[in-house]
Tab-separated table of C-alpha atoms in Angstrom:
chain	number	residue	atom	x	y	z
I	1	MET	CA	-8.409	-39.982	25.029
I	2	ALA	CA	-6.658	-36.676	24.344
I	3	PHE	CA	-4.729	-38.302	21.500
I	4	ILE	CA	-7.958	-39.653	19.945
I	5	SER	CA	-9.559	-36.207	20.256
I	6	GLU	CA	-6.607	-34.576	18.467
I	7	VAL	CA	-6.787	-37.169	15.684
I	8	ASN	CA	-10.520	-36.579	15.259
I	9	MET	CA	-9.993	-32.800	15.108
I	10	SER	CA	-7.215	-33.177	12.527
I	11	PHE	CA	-9.366	-35.501	10.424
I	12	SER	CA	-12.306	-33.091	10.616
I	13	HIS	CA	-10.109	-30.175	9.531
I	14	TYR	CA	-8.721	-32.300	6.672
I	15	MET	CA	-12.221	-33.210	5.469
I	16	ASP	CA	-13.360	-29.571	5.636
I	17	ASP	CA	-10.328	-28.512	3.589
I	18	GLU	CA	-10.932	-31.261	1.018
I	19	TYR	CA	-14.599	-30.259	0.752
I	20	GLU	CA	-13.611	-26.641	0.112
I	21	LYS	CA	-11.202	-27.738	-2.626
I	22	LEU	CA	-13.891	-29.893	-4.239
I	23	PHE	CA	-16.407	-27.037	-4.051
I	24	ARG	CA	-13.951	-24.691	-5.784
I	25	ARG	CA	-13.226	-27.212	-8.531
I	26	MET	CA	-16.934	-27.722	-9.158
I	27	ASN	CA	-17.642	-23.962	-9.039
I	28	PRO	CA	-14.733	-22.192	-10.748
I	29	PRO	CA	-14.663	-18.379	-10.804
I	30	ARG	CA	-16.426	-16.585	-13.642
I	31	VAL	CA	-15.559	-13.132	-14.941
I	32	VAL	CA	-17.521	-11.099	-17.486
I	33	ILE	CA	-16.153	-7.847	-18.931
I	34	ASP	CA	-18.741	-5.567	-20.557
I	35	ASN	CA	-17.910	-2.332	-22.372
I	36	GLU	CA	-21.502	-1.731	-23.504
I	37	ALA	CA	-23.504	-1.789	-20.270
I	38	CYS	CA	-22.223	1.567	-18.977
I	39	LYS	CA	-21.703	4.781	-20.925
I	40	ASN	CA	-18.520	5.899	-19.186
I	41	ALA	CA	-16.948	2.815	-17.599
I	42	THR	CA	-16.011	-0.802	-18.191
I	43	VAL	CA	-18.170	-3.180	-16.124
I	44	ILE	CA	-16.431	-6.214	-14.606
I	45	ARG	CA	-18.574	-8.931	-12.999
I	46	VAL	CA	-16.913	-11.583	-10.837
I	47	ASP	CA	-18.652	-14.696	-9.454
I	48	SER	CA	-16.724	-17.157	-7.331
I	49	ALA	CA	-16.797	-19.513	-4.388
I	50	ASN	CA	-16.409	-17.379	-1.280
I	51	LYS	CA	-13.499	-17.286	1.175
I	52	HIS	CA	-12.092	-14.770	3.615
I	53	GLY	CA	-9.962	-12.197	1.828
I	54	ILE	CA	-11.252	-12.822	-1.693
I	55	LEU	CA	-12.648	-9.284	-1.998
I	56	LEU	CA	-9.232	-7.830	-1.194
I	57	GLU	CA	-7.557	-10.095	-3.751
I	58	VAL	CA	-9.940	-9.002	-6.528
I	59	VAL	CA	-9.603	-5.304	-5.634
I	60	GLN	CA	-5.826	-5.747	-5.426
I	61	ILE	CA	-5.631	-7.170	-8.960
I	62	LEU	CA	-7.628	-4.258	-10.396
I	63	THR	CA	-5.683	-1.697	-8.365
I	64	ASP	CA	-2.307	-3.131	-9.404
I	65	LEU	CA	-3.348	-2.476	-13.015
I	66	ASN	CA	-3.795	1.216	-12.066
I	67	LEU	CA	-7.512	1.033	-12.856
I	68	ILE	CA	-9.869	3.502	-11.186
I	69	ILE	CA	-12.873	1.873	-9.492
I	70	THR	CA	-15.726	4.380	-9.768
I	71	LYS	CA	-18.535	2.124	-8.521
I	72	ALA	CA	-18.769	-1.299	-6.931
I	73	TYR	CA	-21.553	-3.565	-5.682
I	74	ILE	CA	-20.482	-6.450	-3.465
I	75	SER	CA	-22.385	-9.433	-2.081
I	76	SER	CA	-20.886	-12.470	-0.390
I	77	ASP	CA	-23.610	-13.968	1.796
I	78	GLY	CA	-23.435	-17.744	2.036
I	79	GLY	CA	-20.812	-19.634	0.088
I	80	TRP	CA	-20.850	-17.461	-3.027
I	81	PHE	CA	-19.077	-14.211	-3.844
I	82	MET	CA	-20.617	-11.834	-6.422
I	83	ASP	CA	-19.045	-8.504	-7.358
I	84	VAL	CA	-19.660	-5.809	-9.947
I	85	PHE	CA	-17.014	-3.135	-10.561
I	86	ASN	CA	-17.216	-0.089	-12.826
I	87	VAL	CA	-13.634	0.792	-13.792
I	88	THR	CA	-11.789	3.258	-16.002
I	89	ASP	CA	-8.168	3.859	-16.919
I	90	GLN	CA	-6.123	6.704	-15.423
I	91	ASP	CA	-7.564	9.143	-17.988
I	92	GLY	CA	-11.175	8.277	-17.134
I	93	ASN	CA	-11.778	6.220	-20.265
I	94	LYS	CA	-13.132	2.707	-20.675
I	95	VAL	CA	-10.566	-0.076	-20.614
I	96	THR	CA	-10.106	-1.267	-24.197
I	97	ASP	CA	-6.538	-2.569	-24.187
I	98	GLU	CA	-6.940	-6.262	-25.023
I	99	ALA	CA	-3.759	-7.203	-23.146
I	100	ILE	CA	-5.185	-5.706	-19.937
I	101	LEU	CA	-8.619	-7.231	-20.485
I	102	ASP	CA	-7.072	-10.640	-21.108
I	103	TYR	CA	-4.972	-10.323	-17.958
I	104	ILE	CA	-8.119	-9.536	-15.947
I	105	ARG	CA	-9.908	-12.583	-17.359
I	106	LYS	CA	-6.977	-14.852	-16.537
I	107	SER	CA	-6.383	-13.345	-13.095
I	108	LEU	CA	-10.032	-13.425	-11.987
I	109	GLY	CA	-11.545	-16.182	-14.142
I	110	PRO	CA	-11.379	-20.009	-14.206
I	111	GLU	CA	-7.638	-19.989	-14.956
I	112	SER	CA	-6.921	-17.986	-11.811
I	113	CYS	CA	-6.184	-19.107	-8.274
I	114	ILE	CA	-8.191	-16.415	-6.441
I	115	THR	CA	-10.009	-19.094	-4.487
I	116	SER	CA	-6.808	-20.865	-3.446
I	117	PRO	CA	-5.993	-20.542	0.270
I	118	MET	CA	-2.323	-19.912	-0.588
I	119	ARG	CA	-2.947	-17.170	-3.142
I	120	SER	CA	-0.507	-14.230	-2.990
I	121	VAL	CA	-1.603	-11.600	-5.488
I	122	GLY	CA	0.834	-9.233	-7.151
I	123	VAL	CA	3.959	-10.819	-5.685
I	124	LYS	CA	6.891	-11.954	-7.799
I	125	GLN	CA	9.682	-13.760	-6.034
I	126	THR	CA	13.123	-13.278	-7.518
I	127	MET	CA	16.644	-14.502	-6.941
I	128	ASP	CA	18.019	-11.077	-7.863
I	129	ASN	CA	16.822	-8.969	-4.911
I	130	THR	CA	16.710	-8.993	-1.140
I	131	ALA	CA	13.630	-7.425	0.448
I	132	ILE	CA	14.112	-5.037	3.365
I	133	GLU	CA	11.271	-3.823	5.556
I	134	LEU	CA	11.848	-0.900	7.894
I	135	MET	CA	9.621	0.716	10.482
I	136	GLY	CA	9.936	3.074	13.416
I	137	SER	CA	9.747	6.735	14.443
I	138	ASP	CA	9.872	9.308	11.667
I	139	ARG	CA	12.069	12.395	11.764
I	140	PRO	CA	13.533	14.912	9.273
I	141	GLY	CA	16.545	13.556	7.406
I	142	LEU	CA	15.908	9.922	8.303
I	143	LEU	CA	15.593	8.794	4.693
I	144	SER	CA	18.886	10.462	3.864
I	145	GLU	CA	20.675	8.748	6.747
I	146	VAL	CA	19.291	5.298	5.918
I	147	SER	CA	20.084	5.744	2.215
I	148	ALA	CA	23.660	6.696	3.038
I	149	VAL	CA	24.095	3.597	5.217
I	150	LEU	CA	22.868	1.323	2.437
I	151	ALA	CA	25.066	3.042	-0.151
I	152	ASN	CA	28.113	2.628	2.108
I	153	LEU	CA	27.261	-1.052	2.498
I	154	LYS	CA	27.321	-1.444	-1.318
I	155	CYS	CA	23.578	-2.079	-1.490
I	156	ASN	CA	21.776	-0.923	-4.628
I	157	ILE	CA	18.093	-0.158	-4.096
I	158	VAL	CA	16.039	-1.408	-7.024
I	159	ASN	CA	12.567	-0.523	-5.733
I	160	ALA	CA	11.261	1.072	-2.555
I	161	GLU	CA	8.085	2.534	-1.160
I	162	VAL	CA	7.931	4.614	2.008
I	163	TRP	CA	4.964	5.895	3.995
I	164	THR	CA	4.884	8.176	7.024
I	165	HIS	CA	1.877	8.760	9.261
I	166	ASN	CA	1.319	10.080	12.773
I	167	THR	CA	5.045	10.282	13.643
I	168	ARG	CA	5.590	6.715	12.413
I	169	ALA	CA	7.275	5.476	9.241
I	170	ALA	CA	7.356	2.228	7.285
I	171	ALA	CA	9.201	1.170	4.151
I	172	VAL	CA	9.492	-1.855	1.912
I	173	MET	CA	12.400	-1.989	-0.511
I	174	GLN	CA	14.231	-4.405	-2.731
I	175	VAL	CA	18.014	-4.220	-2.867
I	176	ASN	CA	20.807	-6.174	-4.469
I	177	ASP	CA	24.585	-6.371	-4.228
I	178	GLU	CA	26.355	-3.504	-6.004
I	179	GLU	CA	29.035	-5.743	-7.543
I	180	THR	CA	27.089	-8.875	-8.501
I	181	GLY	CA	23.580	-7.499	-9.006
I	182	SER	CA	22.293	-10.499	-7.025
I	183	ALA	CA	20.362	-10.872	-3.800
I	184	ILE	CA	22.249	-10.421	-0.536
I	185	THR	CA	22.063	-13.742	1.282
I	186	ASP	CA	25.184	-13.883	3.453
I	187	PRO	CA	23.933	-14.068	7.077
I	188	GLN	CA	26.812	-11.978	8.456
I	189	ARG	CA	26.249	-9.217	5.915
I	190	LEU	CA	22.496	-9.205	6.552
I	191	SER	CA	23.196	-9.010	10.272
I	192	LEU	CA	25.488	-6.013	9.710
I	193	ILE	CA	22.854	-4.265	7.566
I	194	LYS	CA	20.248	-4.767	10.287
I	195	GLU	CA	22.599	-3.595	13.046
I	196	LEU	CA	23.620	-0.387	11.281
I	197	LEU	CA	20.067	0.444	10.217
I	198	CYS	CA	18.861	-0.071	13.776
I	199	ASN	CA	21.561	2.313	14.973
I	200	VAL	CA	20.179	4.951	12.603
I	201	LEU	CA	16.595	4.189	13.526
I	202	GLY	CA	17.243	4.154	17.254
I	203	GLY	CA	16.667	7.889	17.659
I	204	GLY	CA	13.345	9.692	17.980
I	205	ASN	CA	10.522	8.212	20.011
I	206	LYS	CA	12.120	6.066	22.710
I	207	LYS	CA	8.841	4.454	23.766
I	208	ARG	CA	8.111	3.122	20.285
I	209	GLY	CA	11.427	2.411	18.629
I	210	ALA	CA	12.471	0.621	15.461
I	211	LYS	CA	11.865	-3.036	14.722
I	212	THR	CA	14.061	-5.441	12.779
I	213	VAL	CA	13.111	-8.910	11.541
I	214	VAL	CA	14.559	-11.264	8.934
I	215	THR	CA	12.176	-13.323	6.780
I	216	ASP	CA	12.002	-14.893	3.345
I	217	GLU	CA	8.243	-14.401	2.986
I	218	ALA	CA	7.141	-12.571	-0.173
I	219	THR	CA	4.282	-10.098	0.214
I	220	HIS	CA	2.418	-7.423	-1.703
I	221	THR	CA	4.269	-4.162	-0.965
I	222	GLU	CA	1.319	-1.871	-0.267
I	223	ARG	CA	-0.584	-4.420	1.749
I	224	ARG	CA	2.561	-5.098	3.760
I	225	LEU	CA	2.952	-1.370	4.481
I	226	HIS	CA	-0.610	-1.293	5.825
I	227	GLN	CA	0.092	-4.343	7.983
I	228	MET	CA	3.323	-2.884	9.345
I	229	MET	CA	1.793	0.461	10.293
I	230	PHE	CA	-1.295	-1.219	11.754
I	231	ALA	CA	0.925	-3.469	13.877
I	232	ASP	CA	2.861	-0.369	14.956
I	233	ARG	CA	-0.439	1.240	16.077
I	234	ASP	CA	-0.059	4.358	13.953
I	235	TYR	CA	-3.835	4.800	14.324
I	236	GLU	CA	-3.286	5.975	17.912
I	237	ARG	CA	-3.082	9.737	17.509
I	238	VAL	CA	-0.358	11.398	19.531
I	239	ASP	CA	-1.323	15.043	19.031
I	240	ASP	CA	-4.850	15.726	17.802
I	241	ASP	CA	-4.346	19.465	18.350
I	242	ASP	CA	-2.087	19.618	15.292
I	243	PHE	CA	-4.429	17.625	13.049
I	244	ASP	CA	-6.667	19.426	10.561
I	245	GLU	CA	-10.167	18.107	11.255
I	246	LYS	CA	-11.263	19.161	7.755
I	247	GLN	CA	-8.838	16.625	6.283
I	248	ARG	CA	-10.048	13.734	8.444
I	249	PRO	CA	-12.334	11.248	6.655
I	250	ASN	CA	-15.848	10.823	8.038
I	251	VAL	CA	-16.099	7.237	9.314
I	252	ASN	CA	-19.101	5.895	11.194
I	253	VAL	CA	-19.938	2.440	12.563
I	254	VAL	CA	-23.409	1.363	13.747
I	255	ASN	CA	-24.965	-2.037	14.441
I	256	TRP	CA	-27.942	-3.278	12.431
I	257	SER	CA	-29.395	-5.518	15.096
I	258	ASP	CA	-32.121	-7.075	12.922
I	259	LYS	CA	-29.537	-8.606	10.597
I	260	ASP	CA	-26.653	-8.917	13.069
I	261	TYR	CA	-24.384	-6.772	10.860
I	262	SER	CA	-22.288	-3.750	11.679
I	263	VAL	CA	-22.626	-1.036	9.047
I	264	VAL	CA	-19.505	1.004	8.248
I	265	THR	CA	-19.893	4.205	6.231
I	266	ILE	CA	-16.983	6.252	4.944
I	267	GLN	CA	-17.048	9.638	3.257
I	268	SER	CA	-13.777	11.174	2.146
I	269	LYS	CA	-12.049	12.937	-0.690
I	270	ASP	CA	-11.597	10.452	-3.512
I	271	ARG	CA	-8.128	9.383	-4.611
I	272	PRO	CA	-6.516	6.410	-6.376
I	273	LYS	CA	-6.411	3.134	-4.399
I	274	LEU	CA	-8.829	4.364	-1.730
I	275	LEU	CA	-10.981	1.215	-1.983
I	276	PHE	CA	-7.925	-1.034	-1.701
I	277	ASP	CA	-6.767	0.769	1.445
I	278	THR	CA	-10.100	0.395	3.278
I	279	VAL	CA	-10.742	-3.218	2.197
I	280	CYS	CA	-7.162	-4.135	3.117
I	281	THR	CA	-7.627	-2.785	6.633
I	282	LEU	CA	-10.997	-4.475	7.217
I	283	THR	CA	-9.519	-7.779	6.022
I	284	ASP	CA	-6.411	-7.530	8.186
I	285	MET	CA	-8.604	-6.639	11.185
I	286	GLN	CA	-10.400	-9.978	10.609
I	287	TYR	CA	-13.712	-8.549	9.409
I	288	VAL	CA	-15.745	-10.105	6.601
I	289	VAL	CA	-17.542	-7.831	4.123
I	290	PHE	CA	-20.930	-9.372	3.342
I	291	HIS	CA	-22.346	-6.495	1.306
I	292	ALA	CA	-20.915	-3.202	0.109
I	293	ASN	CA	-21.800	-0.245	-2.051
I	294	ILE	CA	-19.046	2.016	-3.414
I	295	ASP	CA	-19.587	5.309	-5.244
I	296	ALA	CA	-16.546	7.363	-6.290
I	297	GLU	CA	-17.716	9.075	-9.468
I	298	GLY	CA	-17.202	12.579	-8.107
I	299	PRO	CA	-14.538	14.345	-6.045
I	300	GLN	CA	-15.972	12.733	-2.899
I	301	ALA	CA	-16.067	8.977	-2.367
I	302	TYR	CA	-18.815	7.157	-0.464
I	303	GLN	CA	-18.270	3.624	0.860
I	304	GLU	CA	-20.765	1.486	2.764
I	305	TYR	CA	-19.850	-1.930	4.195
I	306	TYR	CA	-21.975	-4.511	5.998
I	307	ILE	CA	-19.485	-6.452	8.084
I	308	LYS	CA	-19.103	-9.087	10.783
I	309	HIS	CA	-16.051	-10.262	12.609
I	310	ILE	CA	-14.599	-13.490	11.234
I	311	ASP	CA	-16.171	-15.288	14.219
I	312	GLY	CA	-19.627	-14.206	12.993
I	313	SER	CA	-20.270	-11.433	15.496
I	314	PRO	CA	-20.906	-7.735	14.778
I	315	VAL	CA	-18.957	-4.994	16.546
I	316	LYS	CA	-19.481	-5.786	20.221
I	317	SER	CA	-18.527	-2.654	22.148
I	318	ASP	CA	-17.964	1.057	21.867
I	319	ALA	CA	-14.226	0.489	22.326
I	320	GLU	CA	-14.192	-1.883	19.337
I	321	ARG	CA	-16.256	0.610	17.323
I	322	GLN	CA	-13.782	3.386	18.055
I	323	ARG	CA	-10.881	1.142	17.076
I	324	VAL	CA	-12.504	0.321	13.718
I	325	ILE	CA	-13.035	4.042	13.084
I	326	GLN	CA	-9.456	4.961	14.041
I	327	CYS	CA	-7.945	2.169	11.936
I	328	LEU	CA	-9.958	3.085	8.834
I	329	GLU	CA	-9.065	6.760	9.264
I	330	ALA	CA	-5.397	5.812	9.463
I	331	ALA	CA	-5.657	3.545	6.406
I	332	ILE	CA	-7.060	6.425	4.349
I	333	GLU	CA	-4.586	9.002	5.664
I	334	ARG	CA	-1.409	6.925	5.168
I	335	ARG	CA	-1.467	7.346	1.424
I	336	VAL	CA	-2.620	10.975	1.421
I	337	SER	CA	0.133	12.814	-0.418
I	338	GLU	CA	0.976	15.759	1.776
I	339	GLY	CA	3.487	18.244	0.441
I	340	LEU	CA	5.025	19.248	-2.846
I	341	LYS	CA	5.441	16.473	-5.400
I	342	LEU	CA	8.909	16.044	-6.902
I	343	GLU	CA	9.460	13.623	-9.785
I	344	LEU	CA	12.984	12.483	-10.568
I	345	CYS	CA	13.785	10.649	-13.804
I	346	THR	CA	17.373	9.916	-14.750
I	347	THR	CA	19.848	7.134	-15.470
I	348	ASP	CA	20.054	4.734	-12.551
I	349	ARG	CA	23.200	4.234	-10.501
I	350	VAL	CA	24.210	3.038	-7.055
I	351	GLY	CA	23.918	5.822	-4.461
I	352	LEU	CA	21.464	8.039	-6.363
I	353	LEU	CA	18.863	8.024	-3.609
I	354	SER	CA	21.493	8.823	-1.014
I	355	ASP	CA	22.667	11.826	-3.047
I	356	VAL	CA	19.171	13.159	-3.755
I	357	THR	CA	17.917	12.824	-0.189
I	358	ARG	CA	21.107	14.431	1.117
I	359	ILE	CA	20.285	17.499	-1.001
I	360	PHE	CA	16.724	17.459	0.406
I	361	ARG	CA	18.096	17.329	3.950
I	362	GLU	CA	20.612	20.121	3.318
I	363	ASN	CA	17.690	22.272	2.159
I	364	SER	CA	15.639	21.459	5.299
I	365	LEU	CA	13.065	19.315	3.476
I	366	THR	CA	11.396	16.271	4.992
I	367	VAL	CA	9.982	13.436	2.879
I	368	THR	CA	6.418	12.399	3.769
I	369	ARG	CA	6.076	9.668	1.137
I	370	ALA	CA	8.231	8.180	-1.605
I	371	GLU	CA	8.067	5.696	-4.470
I	372	VAL	CA	11.373	4.525	-5.925
I	373	THR	CA	11.461	2.353	-9.041
I	374	THR	CA	13.963	1.216	-11.637
I	375	LYS	CA	12.948	0.296	-15.158
I	376	GLY	CA	15.127	-0.199	-18.218
I	377	GLY	CA	18.158	1.337	-16.560
I	378	LYS	CA	16.180	4.448	-15.582
I	379	ALA	CA	15.429	5.613	-12.053
I	380	VAL	CA	11.871	6.955	-11.771
I	381	ASN	CA	11.365	8.333	-8.277
I	382	THR	CA	8.505	10.314	-6.744
I	383	PHE	CA	8.896	12.242	-3.490
I	384	TYR	CA	6.368	14.255	-1.493
I	385	VAL	CA	8.215	16.842	0.577
I	386	ARG	CA	7.425	19.492	3.152
I	387	GLY	CA	9.483	22.026	5.039
I	388	ALA	CA	11.135	20.541	8.126
I	389	SER	CA	8.537	22.191	10.376
I	390	GLY	CA	5.647	21.021	8.184
I	391	CYS	CA	5.283	24.296	6.291
I	392	LEU	CA	5.014	24.752	2.533
I	393	VAL	CA	8.245	24.667	0.554
I	394	ASP	CA	9.318	28.152	-0.550
I	395	SER	CA	10.479	29.042	-4.059
I	396	LYS	CA	14.104	29.729	-3.042
I	397	THR	CA	14.412	26.191	-1.672
I	398	ILE	CA	12.994	24.665	-4.855
I	399	GLU	CA	15.335	26.772	-7.000
I	400	SER	CA	18.321	25.641	-4.915
I	401	ILE	CA	17.344	21.960	-5.232
I	402	ARG	CA	16.707	22.157	-8.959
I	403	GLN	CA	20.044	23.868	-9.569
I	404	ALA	CA	21.756	21.075	-7.659
I	405	ILE	CA	19.892	18.186	-9.261
I	406	GLY	CA	18.999	19.613	-12.668
I	407	ASN	CA	15.854	21.287	-14.015
I	408	THR	CA	15.306	18.635	-16.667
I	409	ILE	CA	15.903	15.781	-14.208
I	410	LEU	CA	13.631	17.023	-11.396
I	411	LYS	CA	10.029	18.035	-12.134
I	412	VAL	CA	7.943	19.917	-9.584
I	413	LYS	CA	4.210	19.350	-9.166
I	414	GLY	CA	1.656	20.294	-6.532
I	415	SER	CA	-1.357	22.429	-5.685
I	416	PRO	CA	-1.729	25.950	-7.168
I	417	GLU	CA	-0.892	27.419	-3.753
I	418	GLU	CA	2.304	25.402	-3.557
I	419	LEU	CA	3.339	26.087	-7.154
I	420	LYS	CA	2.611	29.795	-7.464
I	421	ASN	CA	6.166	30.805	-6.523
I	422	VAL	CA	7.996	27.793	-7.939
I	423	PRO	CA	10.359	28.726	-10.801
I	424	GLN	CA	9.575	27.232	-14.223
I	425	ASP	CA	11.841	24.947	-16.212
I	426	SER	CA	14.952	26.584	-17.590
I	427	PRO	CA	17.922	25.300	-19.590
I	428	THR	CA	20.199	25.779	-16.568
I	429	ARG	CA	22.651	22.913	-16.496
I	430	SER	CA	22.923	20.880	-13.317
I	431	ILE	CA	26.173	21.321	-11.441
I	432	PHE	CA	25.763	17.603	-10.679
I	433	SER	CA	24.776	16.613	-14.226
I	434	GLY	CA	26.850	13.439	-14.088
I	435	LEU	CA	25.934	12.596	-10.529
I	436	PHE	CA	22.426	11.203	-10.554
I	437	LYS	CA	21.985	7.598	-11.421
I	438	SER	CA	20.916	5.196	-8.548
I	439	ARG	CA	18.357	5.137	-5.808
I	440	SER	CA	17.924	4.267	-2.210
I	441	PHE	CA	15.299	4.996	0.454
I	442	VAL	CA	13.553	3.962	3.583
I	443	ASN	CA	12.684	4.579	7.159
I	444	PHE	CA	13.094	1.479	9.372
I	445	GLY	CA	14.349	-2.033	9.952
I	446	LEU	CA	13.528	-5.554	8.913
I	447	VAL	CA	15.388	-7.461	6.263
I	448	LYS	CA	14.042	-10.342	4.244
I	449	SER	CA	15.616	-12.345	1.475
I	450	TYR	CA	13.748	-13.811	-1.504
I	451	SER	CA	15.278	-17.088	-2.518
């Protein structure tokens, strides 16, 4: 009887899956792009068969194009998903580039796979790189130490992104072999990389140490960073006394009993990718957004979500409500760019990141966030740095770093308070003018190979 029951359940699941596929084929996604309906934004309307996670996939596509979502109206009751987004480019103008508009139509319209259960947006698998994910306790100089290990192991970092939040750190990077330029696939070498990185990451918080895993799964970098930090419980604050309450986003969760929804409202300072960060977290926490209203036309952003858990229930307890609030606060704070912004642009070479971060460490700077990219033989890296004790970076430190790296190679940006004592560009020649040409960076340990 148990065998018959299992067969019946499998058949039922198969029929449900086939019905969903048929429904999607009969109701393909529709996308309409309108540059006339709104005076100061491009309006994008998306209609599609509904499924869990589709809102995140649509937002992810728009965000990956570096579009700014100023307003959004979302409805996904029943089996249909309807969205309206007002978007602009980075300069606040309407989107008129036909290549971008065509990409949006293909990515969200009938030719897309946004309704496919196996959709993985924004991910390109490649034979050339090995993906490494790192996570664990943050500390000053950690990036420098990890970068040095990878450089010594003849690993060239092609791309990397690193976040730190609430004493925790996570990184996703793509590396290849220094000699061949190909992915690192040898099991013994991967094992050595993991072992040495774990040795570096083993310090700091003993109760919540580093983690190392090997996988060949390809993921979206920023979503993966959210997942890693969420799994590491970075939302559990360890020292609220040191946190500036004025910087904390205002998140509230109440139940609307008449409609069986929970209503989440968020008010915070607006910034790029804010909508992606909140939708990503709600999705990964297994909540479904049935309706939403987003307004980010001014310096402050307002987000309102009507949600239920994937099992159909609203938030059931005060403990669950507090967890939703804490997780959304953490999602917003992870990408907040604390510290002075340093932009490095120079010819790429193996070991560049190790050299640059060593100079940061020698000048008592700690990196709070980093984006490392390589394009056309050029390394374009962005670092957000603070003093080792969390204080602002003084002008003497910046002058020392720029003399070491090169005034024309390293650009300094930040708030007026941070920049008031920073020396301006000068023709001073770098004492390491031939040094800077590769990159490397991270904070913790999991290695995965794309093949």
